[in-house]
Amino acid sequence: MDLLDKYQLKEWWLQALTASQRNQVANDYRPMGLPIGETPYLYQDLDKTDSNNGFGKLSLLLTLSYIAGDEAKHILQTKVENELLQCYTAPDSNLIDAHLALASLIKHHYSLRTAPEHYEKAKEFCLMQISISSKLVKKFRHLEKPKELKKLQNITGIKDPYYDEPQMLPSHTGYKQLAIILEKEGNIEGALKLSKQALKQGWTDNYEKRIDKLNQKLAKQKKN
């Protein structure tokens, strides 16, 4: 079983991409700079490789899209978005994988915001990422401990502060980007409410400063 089998992508992979596209992507996919072997890492038996790389299905597809040529890149990005919608509604979905994929998609579409369809897509993915944010707080504060580390801790009794103590939340692309969008659109109240919600949840983006700035803008707006 290889990575494509693991994530049930093999049939799609063979049908959606040409042989030359598959060869290019597979040969260029080298996690952590692994050397090129006779068999591309993507096709290697997981029993013979380190499969515990933290990737989910969406992260794998996104990574492949980054290294793909133009035509294959579009095919892979479309697949990511389709898979994301399925993952978003599934009760047992990998929320961290979805969160990270959404962050990448927001940045991608916002970078192309001069085209209306990309601008709207960026806003859509911001909303999707924000809608699962409350569920992600606990997952990011208390990271899941690898089984190997649990075994070592049982033997040594040594704690790991990265896993055994609450962590600071990272930046949240959806909150940050949508607040900027709303502010630029003139919806200061919306941007303010969003920033306050992000601050309350604990995401790290210097929201106190943004809230102060938005309050000042709102006060000026009300005077006029």
XYZ file of C-alpha atoms in Angstrom:
224
model
C 0.000 0.000 0.000
C 1.426 3.390 -1.016
C 0.289 6.923 -0.118
C -2.222 7.054 -2.959
C -3.769 3.778 -1.779
C -3.828 5.011 1.810
C -5.940 8.028 0.890
C -7.996 6.207 -1.773
C -6.624 8.394 -4.546
C -5.129 5.775 -6.868
C -8.083 5.441 -9.255
C -8.503 9.222 -9.507
C -4.736 9.670 -9.973
C -4.668 7.292 -12.940
C -7.752 8.795 -14.587
C -7.261 12.532 -13.965
C -3.592 12.924 -14.889
C -1.645 11.876 -17.960
C 1.327 9.525 -17.650
C 3.792 12.382 -18.134
C 2.014 14.515 -15.504
C 2.047 11.627 -13.030
C 5.736 11.009 -13.648
C 6.638 14.665 -13.158
C 4.717 15.031 -9.895
C 5.794 11.660 -8.472
C 9.471 12.234 -9.278
C 9.455 15.752 -7.804
C 7.643 14.752 -4.594
C 10.428 14.258 -2.063
C 9.290 14.952 1.519
C 12.000 16.554 3.652
C 14.453 16.433 0.755
C 14.608 12.654 0.558
C 17.001 11.427 -2.152
C 15.608 10.165 -5.448
C 15.259 6.385 -5.386
C 14.423 3.815 -8.023
C 10.780 4.048 -6.946
C 9.350 7.534 -6.264
C 8.381 8.047 -2.617
C 4.742 8.465 -3.630
C 4.688 4.872 -4.892
C 6.768 3.241 -2.171
C 5.264 0.628 0.131
C 4.302 2.382 3.357
C 5.500 -0.633 5.339
C 9.017 0.175 4.111
C 8.878 3.960 4.555
C 8.219 6.359 7.391
C 4.506 6.938 6.867
C 4.062 8.918 10.080
C 4.695 12.296 8.466
C 1.675 14.084 9.921
C 0.092 14.612 6.517
C -3.569 14.109 5.809
C -5.208 13.637 2.439
C -5.688 17.363 1.830
C -2.135 18.225 2.817
C -0.781 15.599 0.442
C -2.868 16.886 -2.474
C -1.862 20.480 -1.754
C 1.811 19.570 -1.634
C 1.501 17.743 -4.948
C -0.240 20.776 -6.466
C 2.672 23.026 -5.437
C 5.198 20.943 -7.372
C 2.981 20.127 -10.360
C 3.231 21.733 -13.794
C 0.554 24.222 -14.855
C -2.130 21.851 -16.202
C -1.641 19.261 -13.477
C -1.556 22.039 -10.865
C -5.077 23.144 -11.796
C -6.332 19.535 -11.729
C -4.832 18.939 -8.286
C -6.118 22.235 -6.855
C -9.624 21.420 -8.077
C -9.349 17.998 -6.431
C -8.267 19.632 -3.167
C -11.328 21.887 -3.153
C -13.678 18.990 -3.948
C -12.150 16.823 -1.224
C -12.290 19.729 1.205
C -16.041 20.072 0.807
C -16.460 16.359 1.564
C -14.090 16.550 4.525
C -15.894 19.634 5.834
C -19.195 17.780 6.158
C -17.863 14.391 7.331
C -18.310 13.730 11.084
C -14.929 11.976 11.411
C -12.915 14.437 9.307
C -9.334 15.482 10.054
C -10.008 19.054 11.167
C -6.367 20.080 11.456
C -5.779 18.881 7.900
C -8.846 20.859 6.756
C -7.715 23.955 8.687
C -4.256 23.909 7.087
C -5.670 23.267 3.616
C -8.115 26.149 3.983
C -5.299 28.492 5.016
C -3.398 27.635 1.829
C -6.474 28.025 -0.359
C -7.335 31.399 1.179
C -3.839 32.694 0.422
C -3.947 31.281 -3.105
C -7.307 32.795 -4.048
C -6.675 36.118 -2.315
C -3.421 36.517 -4.238
C -5.609 36.408 -7.388
C -8.299 38.707 -5.928
C -8.390 41.033 -8.951
C -10.519 38.308 -10.549
C -13.982 38.393 -8.873
C -14.326 34.596 -8.741
C -11.078 34.275 -6.784
C -12.045 37.136 -4.468
C -15.333 35.420 -3.631
C -13.579 32.063 -3.202
C -11.165 33.630 -0.718
C -14.093 34.931 1.346
C -15.889 31.582 1.134
C -12.856 29.683 2.420
C -12.323 32.268 5.185
C -15.849 31.596 6.412
C -15.317 27.839 6.223
C -12.121 28.033 8.256
C -13.710 30.317 10.838
C -16.718 28.007 11.184
C -14.502 25.178 12.494
C -12.209 27.437 14.553
C -13.815 26.728 17.936
C -13.274 22.988 17.423
C -9.603 23.580 16.586
C -8.753 25.538 19.748
C -8.474 22.446 21.958
C -6.638 20.470 19.269
C -3.961 23.145 18.875
C -3.636 23.876 22.599
C -3.290 20.190 23.475
C -1.534 18.477 20.590
C -2.040 14.763 20.124
C 0.960 12.914 21.480
C 2.624 10.351 19.163
C 2.355 6.739 20.345
C 6.146 6.345 20.332
C 6.532 9.317 22.675
C 3.882 7.946 25.039
C 5.830 4.683 25.291
C 9.085 6.525 26.015
C 7.429 8.674 28.672
C 6.021 5.593 30.365
C 9.565 4.227 30.537
C 11.435 7.418 31.496
C 8.792 9.463 33.299
C 10.102 12.560 31.501
C 7.486 15.048 30.359
C 7.565 16.894 27.047
C 6.411 20.530 27.428
C 5.375 20.640 23.766
C 2.735 17.965 24.352
C 2.171 18.027 28.112
C 1.583 21.768 28.504
C -1.022 23.982 26.772
C 0.379 25.655 23.651
C -0.246 29.131 22.251
C -2.619 29.181 19.324
C -1.074 29.998 15.939
C -2.174 32.689 13.521
C -5.602 32.137 11.956
C -5.625 32.987 8.254
C -9.409 33.029 7.917
C -10.053 35.472 10.762
C -7.163 37.727 9.790
C -7.900 37.838 6.066
C -11.662 38.246 6.350
C -11.254 41.072 8.873
C -8.995 42.845 6.370
C -11.480 42.228 3.558
C -14.437 43.545 5.561
C -12.477 46.624 6.615
C -11.538 47.374 3.002
C -15.170 46.901 1.962
C -16.207 49.475 4.562
C -17.844 46.994 6.928
C -15.993 48.201 10.026
C -18.507 46.727 12.473
C -18.215 43.312 10.846
C -14.412 43.447 10.947
C -14.556 44.525 14.593
C -16.906 41.715 15.652
C -14.761 39.184 13.822
C -11.555 40.442 15.449
C -13.137 40.338 18.917
C -14.264 36.760 18.322
C -10.758 35.738 17.217
C -9.237 37.422 20.284
C -11.703 35.670 22.590
C -10.783 32.284 21.123
C -7.092 33.070 21.585
C -5.691 33.141 18.044
C -2.332 34.918 17.744
C -2.554 37.900 15.388
C -2.196 41.022 17.571
C -5.963 41.524 17.624
C -5.801 44.081 20.440
C -4.072 46.531 18.088
C -6.489 45.755 15.245
C -9.497 46.216 17.535
C -8.196 49.611 18.727
C -7.710 50.740 15.126
C -11.177 49.543 14.112
C -12.793 51.240 17.119
C -11.173 54.532 16.091
C -12.382 54.112 12.511
C -15.881 53.277 13.708
C -15.975 56.355 15.951
C -14.974 58.588 13.022
C -17.547 56.881 10.817
C -20.327 57.565 13.330
C -19.335 61.235 13.634
C -19.666 61.665 9.891
